[in-house]
Coordinates of C-alpha atoms in Angstrom, one line a residue:
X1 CA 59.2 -161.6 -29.4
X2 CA 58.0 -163.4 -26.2
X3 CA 54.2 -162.6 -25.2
X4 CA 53.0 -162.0 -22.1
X5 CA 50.7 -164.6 -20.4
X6 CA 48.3 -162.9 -18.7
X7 CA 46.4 -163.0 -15.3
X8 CA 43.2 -161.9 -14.9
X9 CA 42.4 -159.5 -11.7
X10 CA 41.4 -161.9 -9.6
X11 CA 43.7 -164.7 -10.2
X12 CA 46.7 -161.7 -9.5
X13 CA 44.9 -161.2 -6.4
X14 CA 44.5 -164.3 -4.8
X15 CA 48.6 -165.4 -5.7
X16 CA 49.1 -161.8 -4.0
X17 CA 46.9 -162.3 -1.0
X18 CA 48.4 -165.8 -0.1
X19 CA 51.9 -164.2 0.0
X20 CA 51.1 -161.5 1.8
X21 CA 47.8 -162.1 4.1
X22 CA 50.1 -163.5 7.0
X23 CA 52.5 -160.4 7.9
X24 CA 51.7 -157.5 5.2
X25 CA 50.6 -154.8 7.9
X26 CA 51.3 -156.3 11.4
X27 CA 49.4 -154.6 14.3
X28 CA 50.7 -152.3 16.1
X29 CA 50.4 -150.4 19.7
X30 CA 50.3 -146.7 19.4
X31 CA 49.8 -144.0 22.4
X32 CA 46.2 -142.4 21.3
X33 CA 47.7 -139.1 20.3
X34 CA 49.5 -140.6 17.8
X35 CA 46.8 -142.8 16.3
X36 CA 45.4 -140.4 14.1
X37 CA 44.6 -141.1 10.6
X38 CA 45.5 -144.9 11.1
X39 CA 43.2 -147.6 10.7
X40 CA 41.9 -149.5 13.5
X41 CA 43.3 -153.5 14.0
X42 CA 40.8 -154.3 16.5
X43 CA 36.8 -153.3 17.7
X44 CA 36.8 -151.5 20.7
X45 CA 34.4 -151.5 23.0
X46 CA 33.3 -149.5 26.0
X47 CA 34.6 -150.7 29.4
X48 CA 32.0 -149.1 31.5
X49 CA 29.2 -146.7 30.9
X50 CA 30.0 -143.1 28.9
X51 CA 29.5 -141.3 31.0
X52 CA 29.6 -143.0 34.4
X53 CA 27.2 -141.0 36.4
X54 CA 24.1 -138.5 35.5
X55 CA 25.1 -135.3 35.4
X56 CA 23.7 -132.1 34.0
X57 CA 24.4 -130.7 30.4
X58 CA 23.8 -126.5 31.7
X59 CA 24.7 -124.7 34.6
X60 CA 21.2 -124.5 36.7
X61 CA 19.4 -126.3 39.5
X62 CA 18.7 -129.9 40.0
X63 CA 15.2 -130.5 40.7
X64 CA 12.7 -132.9 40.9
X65 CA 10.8 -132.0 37.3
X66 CA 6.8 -132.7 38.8
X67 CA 8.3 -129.7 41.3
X68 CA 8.5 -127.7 38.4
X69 CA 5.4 -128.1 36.7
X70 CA 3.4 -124.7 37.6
X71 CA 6.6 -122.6 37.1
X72 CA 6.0 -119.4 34.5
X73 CA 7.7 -116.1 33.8
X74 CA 4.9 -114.6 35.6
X75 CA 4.2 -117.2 38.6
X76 CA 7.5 -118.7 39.7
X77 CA 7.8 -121.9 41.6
X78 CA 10.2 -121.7 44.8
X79 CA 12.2 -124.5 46.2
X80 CA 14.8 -124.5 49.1
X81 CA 18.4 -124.4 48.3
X82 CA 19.7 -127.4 49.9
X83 CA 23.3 -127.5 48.1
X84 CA 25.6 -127.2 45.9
X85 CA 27.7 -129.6 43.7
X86 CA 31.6 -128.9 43.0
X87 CA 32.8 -129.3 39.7
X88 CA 35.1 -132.8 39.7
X89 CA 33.4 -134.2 42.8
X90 CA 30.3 -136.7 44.2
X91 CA 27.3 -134.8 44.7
X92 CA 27.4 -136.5 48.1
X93 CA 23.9 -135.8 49.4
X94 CA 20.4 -135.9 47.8
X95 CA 17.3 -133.6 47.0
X96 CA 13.9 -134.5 48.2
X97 CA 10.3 -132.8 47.0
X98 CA 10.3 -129.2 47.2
X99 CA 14.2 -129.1 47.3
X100 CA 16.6 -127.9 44.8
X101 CA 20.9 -127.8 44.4
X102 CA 22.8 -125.6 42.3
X103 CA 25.0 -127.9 39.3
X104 CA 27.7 -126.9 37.3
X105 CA 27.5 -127.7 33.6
X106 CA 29.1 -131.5 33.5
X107 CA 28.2 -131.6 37.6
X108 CA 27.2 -135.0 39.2
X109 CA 23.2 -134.8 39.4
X110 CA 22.5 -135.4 43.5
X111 CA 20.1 -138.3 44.6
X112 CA 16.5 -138.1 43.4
X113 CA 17.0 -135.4 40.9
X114 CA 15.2 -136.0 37.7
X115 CA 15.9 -132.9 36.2
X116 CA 18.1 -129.5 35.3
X117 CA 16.7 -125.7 35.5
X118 CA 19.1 -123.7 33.3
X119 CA 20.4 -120.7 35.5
X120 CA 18.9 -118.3 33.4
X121 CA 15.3 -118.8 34.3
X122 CA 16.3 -118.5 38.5
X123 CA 16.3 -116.1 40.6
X124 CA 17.8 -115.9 44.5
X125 CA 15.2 -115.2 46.9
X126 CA 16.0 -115.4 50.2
X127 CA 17.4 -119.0 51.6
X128 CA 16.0 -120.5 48.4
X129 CA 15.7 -120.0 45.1
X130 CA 12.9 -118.8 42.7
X131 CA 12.4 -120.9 39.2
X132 CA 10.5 -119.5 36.3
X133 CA 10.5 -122.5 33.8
X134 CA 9.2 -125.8 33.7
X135 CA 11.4 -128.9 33.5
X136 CA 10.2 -132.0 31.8
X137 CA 11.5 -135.6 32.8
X138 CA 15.4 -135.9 31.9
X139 CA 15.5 -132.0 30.7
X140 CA 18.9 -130.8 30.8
X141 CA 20.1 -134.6 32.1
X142 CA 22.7 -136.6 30.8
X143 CA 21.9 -140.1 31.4
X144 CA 24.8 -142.8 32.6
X145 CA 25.8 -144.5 29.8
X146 CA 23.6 -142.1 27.5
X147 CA 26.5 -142.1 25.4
X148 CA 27.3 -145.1 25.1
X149 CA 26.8 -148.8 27.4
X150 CA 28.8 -151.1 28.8
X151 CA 30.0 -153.5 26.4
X152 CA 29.1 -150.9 23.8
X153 CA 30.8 -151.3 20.4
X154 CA 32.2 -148.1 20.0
X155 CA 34.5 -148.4 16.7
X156 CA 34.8 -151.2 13.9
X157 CA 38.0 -152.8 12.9
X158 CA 39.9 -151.4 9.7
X159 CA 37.9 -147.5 11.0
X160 CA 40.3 -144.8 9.5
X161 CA 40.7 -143.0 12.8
X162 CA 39.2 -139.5 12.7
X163 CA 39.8 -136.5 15.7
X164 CA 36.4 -137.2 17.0
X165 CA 37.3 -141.1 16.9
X166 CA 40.4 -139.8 19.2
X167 CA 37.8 -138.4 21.2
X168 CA 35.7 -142.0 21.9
X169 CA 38.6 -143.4 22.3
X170 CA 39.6 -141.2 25.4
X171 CA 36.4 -141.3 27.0
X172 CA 36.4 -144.9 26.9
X173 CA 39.8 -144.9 29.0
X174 CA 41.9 -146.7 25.8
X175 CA 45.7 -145.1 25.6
X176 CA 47.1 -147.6 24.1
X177 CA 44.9 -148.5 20.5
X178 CA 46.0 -151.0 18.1
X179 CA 46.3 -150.1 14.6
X180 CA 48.0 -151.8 11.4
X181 CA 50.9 -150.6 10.4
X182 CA 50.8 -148.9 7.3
X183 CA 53.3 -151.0 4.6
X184 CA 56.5 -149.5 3.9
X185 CA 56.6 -148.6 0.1
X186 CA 59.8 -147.8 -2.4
X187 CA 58.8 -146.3 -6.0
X188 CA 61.8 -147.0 -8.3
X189 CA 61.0 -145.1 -11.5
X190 CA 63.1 -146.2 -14.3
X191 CA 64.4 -144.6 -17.5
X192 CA 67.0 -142.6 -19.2
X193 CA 64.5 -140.1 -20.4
X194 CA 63.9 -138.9 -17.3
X195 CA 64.9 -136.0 -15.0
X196 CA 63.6 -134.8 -11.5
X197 CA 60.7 -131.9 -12.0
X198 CA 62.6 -129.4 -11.4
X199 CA 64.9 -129.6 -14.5
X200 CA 64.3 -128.3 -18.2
X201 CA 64.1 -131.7 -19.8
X202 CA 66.7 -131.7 -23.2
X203 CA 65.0 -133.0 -26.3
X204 CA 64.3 -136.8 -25.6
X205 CA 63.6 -136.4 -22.2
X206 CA 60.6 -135.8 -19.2
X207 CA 60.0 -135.4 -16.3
X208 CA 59.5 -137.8 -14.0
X209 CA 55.7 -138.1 -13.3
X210 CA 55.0 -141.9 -12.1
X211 CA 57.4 -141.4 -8.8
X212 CA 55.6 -138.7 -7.0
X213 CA 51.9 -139.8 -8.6
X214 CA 52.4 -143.1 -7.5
X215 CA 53.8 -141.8 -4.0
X216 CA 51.0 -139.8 -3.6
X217 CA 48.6 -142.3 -4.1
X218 CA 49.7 -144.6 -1.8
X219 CA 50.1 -141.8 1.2
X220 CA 46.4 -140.9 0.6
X221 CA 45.5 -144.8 0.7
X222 CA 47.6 -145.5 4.0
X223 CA 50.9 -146.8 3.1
X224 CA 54.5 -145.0 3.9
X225 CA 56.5 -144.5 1.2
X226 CA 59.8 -144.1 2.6
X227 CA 62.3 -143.8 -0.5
X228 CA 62.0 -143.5 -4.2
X229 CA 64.4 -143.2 -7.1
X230 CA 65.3 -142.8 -11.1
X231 CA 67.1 -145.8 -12.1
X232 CA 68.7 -145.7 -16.0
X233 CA 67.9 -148.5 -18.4
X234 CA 70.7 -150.6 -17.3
X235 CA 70.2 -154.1 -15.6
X236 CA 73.0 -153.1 -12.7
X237 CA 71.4 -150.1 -12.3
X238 CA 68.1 -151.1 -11.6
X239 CA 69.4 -154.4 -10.0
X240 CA 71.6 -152.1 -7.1
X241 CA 68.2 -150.0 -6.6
X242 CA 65.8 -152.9 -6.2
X243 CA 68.5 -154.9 -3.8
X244 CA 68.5 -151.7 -1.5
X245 CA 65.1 -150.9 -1.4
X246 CA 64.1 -154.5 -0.1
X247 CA 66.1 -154.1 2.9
X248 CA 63.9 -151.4 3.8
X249 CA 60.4 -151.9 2.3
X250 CA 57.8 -154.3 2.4
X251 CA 56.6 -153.2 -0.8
X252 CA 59.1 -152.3 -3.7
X253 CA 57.6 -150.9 -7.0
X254 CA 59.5 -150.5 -10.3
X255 CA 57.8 -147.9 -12.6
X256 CA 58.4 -148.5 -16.6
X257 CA 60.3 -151.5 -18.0
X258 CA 57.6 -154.3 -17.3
X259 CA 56.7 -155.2 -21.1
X260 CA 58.6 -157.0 -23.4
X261 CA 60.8 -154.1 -25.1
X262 CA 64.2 -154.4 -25.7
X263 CA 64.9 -152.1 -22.8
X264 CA 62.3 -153.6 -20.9
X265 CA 64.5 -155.7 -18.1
X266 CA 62.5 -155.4 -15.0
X267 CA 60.4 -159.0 -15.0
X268 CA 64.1 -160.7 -14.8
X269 CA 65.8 -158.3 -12.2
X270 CA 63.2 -158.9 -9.8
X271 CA 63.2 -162.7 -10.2
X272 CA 66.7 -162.7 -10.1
X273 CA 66.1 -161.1 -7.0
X274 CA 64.0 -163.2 -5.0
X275 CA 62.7 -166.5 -5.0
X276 CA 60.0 -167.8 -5.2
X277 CA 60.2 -164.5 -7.7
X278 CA 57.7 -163.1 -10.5
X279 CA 54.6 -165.1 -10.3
X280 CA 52.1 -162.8 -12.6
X281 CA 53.6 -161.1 -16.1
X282 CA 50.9 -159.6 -17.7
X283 CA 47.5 -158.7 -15.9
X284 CA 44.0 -159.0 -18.7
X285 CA 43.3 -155.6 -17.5
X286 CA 43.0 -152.4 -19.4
X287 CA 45.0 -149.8 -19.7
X288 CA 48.1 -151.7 -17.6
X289 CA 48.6 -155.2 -19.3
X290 CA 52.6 -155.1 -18.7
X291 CA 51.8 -155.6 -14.8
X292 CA 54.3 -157.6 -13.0
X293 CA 53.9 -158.9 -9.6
X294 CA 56.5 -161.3 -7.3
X295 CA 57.9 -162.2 -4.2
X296 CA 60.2 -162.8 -2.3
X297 CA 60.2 -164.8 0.8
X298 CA 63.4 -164.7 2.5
X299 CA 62.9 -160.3 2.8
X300 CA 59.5 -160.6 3.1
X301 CA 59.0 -157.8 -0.2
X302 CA 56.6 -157.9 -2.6
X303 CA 58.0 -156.8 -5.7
X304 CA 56.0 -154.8 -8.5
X305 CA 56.2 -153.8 -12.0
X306 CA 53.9 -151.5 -13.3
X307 CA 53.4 -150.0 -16.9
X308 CA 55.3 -146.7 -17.5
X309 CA 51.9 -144.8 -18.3
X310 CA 51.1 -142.8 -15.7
X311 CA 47.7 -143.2 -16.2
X312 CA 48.0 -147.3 -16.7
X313 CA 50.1 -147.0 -13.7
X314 CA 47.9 -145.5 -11.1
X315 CA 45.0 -147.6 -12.1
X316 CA 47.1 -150.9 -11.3
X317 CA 48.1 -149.4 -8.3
X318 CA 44.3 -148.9 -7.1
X319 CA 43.5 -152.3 -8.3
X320 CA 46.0 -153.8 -6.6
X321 CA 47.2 -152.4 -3.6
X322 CA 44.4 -150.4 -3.0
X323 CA 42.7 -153.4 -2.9
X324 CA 45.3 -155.7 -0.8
X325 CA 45.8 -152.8 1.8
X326 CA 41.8 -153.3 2.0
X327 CA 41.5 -157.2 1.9
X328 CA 43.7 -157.2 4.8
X329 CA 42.8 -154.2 7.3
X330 CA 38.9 -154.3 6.6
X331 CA 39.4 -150.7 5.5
X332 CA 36.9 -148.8 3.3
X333 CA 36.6 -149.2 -0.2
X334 CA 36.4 -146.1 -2.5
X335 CA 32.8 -144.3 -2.9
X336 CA 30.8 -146.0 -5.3
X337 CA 28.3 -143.8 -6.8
X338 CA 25.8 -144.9 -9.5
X339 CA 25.2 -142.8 -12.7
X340 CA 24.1 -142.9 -16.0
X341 CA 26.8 -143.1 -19.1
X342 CA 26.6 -140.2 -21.2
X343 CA 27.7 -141.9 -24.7
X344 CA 28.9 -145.5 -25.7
X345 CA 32.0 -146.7 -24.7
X346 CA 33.8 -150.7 -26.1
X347 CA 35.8 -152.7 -24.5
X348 CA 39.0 -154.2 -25.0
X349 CA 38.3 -158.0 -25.9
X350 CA 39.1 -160.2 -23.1
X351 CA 40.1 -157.8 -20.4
X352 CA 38.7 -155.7 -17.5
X353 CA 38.7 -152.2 -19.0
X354 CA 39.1 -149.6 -16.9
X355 CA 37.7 -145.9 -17.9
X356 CA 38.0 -142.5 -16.3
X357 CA 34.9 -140.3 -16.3
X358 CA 33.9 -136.9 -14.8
X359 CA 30.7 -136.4 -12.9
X360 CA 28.0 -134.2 -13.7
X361 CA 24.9 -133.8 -11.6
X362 CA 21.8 -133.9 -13.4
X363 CA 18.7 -133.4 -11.5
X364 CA 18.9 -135.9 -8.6
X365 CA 21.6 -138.1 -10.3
X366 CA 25.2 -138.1 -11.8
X367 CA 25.9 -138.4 -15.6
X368 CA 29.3 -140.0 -15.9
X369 CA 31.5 -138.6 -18.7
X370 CA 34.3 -140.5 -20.3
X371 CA 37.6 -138.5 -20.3
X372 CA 39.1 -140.2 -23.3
X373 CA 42.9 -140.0 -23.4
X374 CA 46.1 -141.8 -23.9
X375 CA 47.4 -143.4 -20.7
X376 CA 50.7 -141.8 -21.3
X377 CA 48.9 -138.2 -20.8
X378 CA 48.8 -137.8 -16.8
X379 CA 46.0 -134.5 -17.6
X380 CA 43.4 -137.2 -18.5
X381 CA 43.4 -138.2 -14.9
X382 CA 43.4 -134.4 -13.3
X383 CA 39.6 -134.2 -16.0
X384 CA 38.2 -137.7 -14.0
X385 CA 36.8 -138.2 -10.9
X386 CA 36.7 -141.5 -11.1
X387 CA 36.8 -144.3 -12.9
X388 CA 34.1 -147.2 -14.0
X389 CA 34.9 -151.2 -15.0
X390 CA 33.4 -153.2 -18.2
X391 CA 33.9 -156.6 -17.4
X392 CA 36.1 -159.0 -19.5
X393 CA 33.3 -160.6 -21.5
X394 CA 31.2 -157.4 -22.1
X395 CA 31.9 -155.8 -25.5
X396 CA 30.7 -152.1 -23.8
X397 CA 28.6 -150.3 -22.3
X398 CA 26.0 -148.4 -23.9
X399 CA 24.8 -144.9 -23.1
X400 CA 22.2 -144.2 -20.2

């Protein structure tokens, strides 16, 4: 039997990150209402002041605030009317001492006005207009560029854009926003045990689990998966599905078939496949040592193998192209959140081991619970929220 030769994590990742650094999610120009949930290519920053002019945040009365200073419920203070600001328009004249003009709510603030009555403590009385509250300084004023300068940076490269990041974006007058596109992903699951979900497997068989886990995974992360498939344990087979799914994919991964079984073909279809081909068989990582990883050049496709396992599987996928989709795009990492270890837990000798764990909340902190479980068993996932690393020359970590 021929052994694998393993990579560690880092070494996979920098042979990964020089093939596909240069065009792996190329920016893009999308209209702002369809920028949503993608992540930001470039900072942005405000062109002019948000917003460009003061203007008041209730409907009331501009006013010069020291004007106001003896108003009370009891003893109002009266000021002339001297005009009125339309909604969408200049204010186009100003207020002096002992004058006052009636503002909508988001209503440019006329010359020498300092400050906003709301209309609720006024009163009409005759050609002016009786106030029975004090304004301080600023009260009920929104300031020019109060919300944010000129030059202002207003959102980071690799954001995830959210509605209310939609929202900066308008009000600093950008339509067009450039965003990475997410990588195109095929899932190729492969095996003749397997049947779609909705079938009763026969004896022998299962349902196919890694295909819509692994799709899954990589929606929530920011890729598009844009076909999948179950390809039999037959070299043609897989060969035909693999060939196809490079012509539309910049990311093709084969589920099952990437250790050194006797049905386990998929390291030499995909480096027959591509050149320079396969360039990591065997990753010192924990569960998910069967990890393949290649490329090809001429397609521009990275090519994966990853272990059959669901549980091995979707832990490789996080290490891997989690990680890549993050190298390049600047995009958040997942939560890290520090807690205590509620028993013992080894090691595997010479690799990364990966564990699942549940969190409990214990007084102020988190206790973090080991779900023990076989990585062919997808429920040990669906117990964990989480996971935690012992580094490759630790022999565990102890508990507390």
């Amino acid at each position: 039997m021929e052994f694998l030769t393993v990579d560690s994590i880092e070494s996979a990742r920098e042979k990964l990150i020089s093939y596909a650094g240069g065009w792996l999610c190329a920016k893009k120009i999308l209209p702002l209402e369809k920028a949503l949930g993608k992540i930001l290519a470039e900072d942005i920053f405000a062109k002019g002041d948000i917003p460009a002019f003061r203007r008041s945040s209730v409907d009331g009365y501009a006013v010069l605030a020291e004007n106001t200073a003896a108003a009370g419920e009891s003893i109002p203070v009266f000021l002339n009317l001297v005009g009125q600001v339309e909604m969408g328009k200049a204010a186009g004249f100003s207020i002096s001492s002992g004058e006052c003009a009636e503002v909508p709510t988001g209503g440019m603030l006329p010359d020498g006005a300092t400050a906003v009555v709301m209309v609720e403590y006024s009163e009409a009385f005759g050609s002016g207009i009786a106030l029975y509250k004090s304004a301080a300084y600023g009260e009920n004023v929104v300031q020019a560029g109060e919300d944010a300068k000129c030059g202002t940076l207003l959102l980071k490269r690799g954001k995830l854009i959210l509605p209310q990041d939609i929202g900066a974006l308008a009000a600093a007058g950008i339509n067009n926003v450039p965003v990475f596109a997410p990588p195109r992903l095929t899932i190729i699951s492969t095996g003749d045990e397997l049947v779609h979900p909705s079938l009763n497997p026969m004896p022998g068989q299962v349902r196919d689990i890694n295909t819509y886990a692994l799709m899954a995974l990589a929606e929530k992360i920011g890729f598009e998966a844009v076909s999948s498939a179950i390809a039999p344990d037959e070299p043609e087979a897989l060969e035909n599905a693999v060939r196809g799914a490079m012509d539309i994919s910049d990311i093709v991964v084969v589920s099952g078939g990437s250790s050194k079984g006797k049905k386990d073909m998929t390291k030499d279809v995909l480096d027959k496949l591509s050149a320079p081909g396969v360039f990591t068989h065997g990753l010192a990582v924990k569960p998910g040592k069967p990890t393949i990883l290649g490329f090809d050049e001429n397609s521009k496709t990275i090519l994966a193998g990853l272990p059959g396992h669901p549980v091995s599987a979707m832990i490789i996928f996080e290490l891997i192209f989690n990680w890549l989709f993050r190298e390049i795009t600047g995009a958040a990492g997942q939560m890290k959140i520090p807690a205590r270890l509620s028993s013992n837990v080894a090691s595997s000798p010479g690799k990364l081991t990966c564990q699942p764990c549940s969190l409990l909340l214990n007084g102020s902190g988190y206790i973090a619970e080991p779900t023990f479980g076989k990585s062919g068993l997808i429920t040990t996932l669906t117990k964990a929220d989480g996971f935690f690393m012992i580094g490759r020359g630790t022999e565990g970590i102890t508990e507390g």
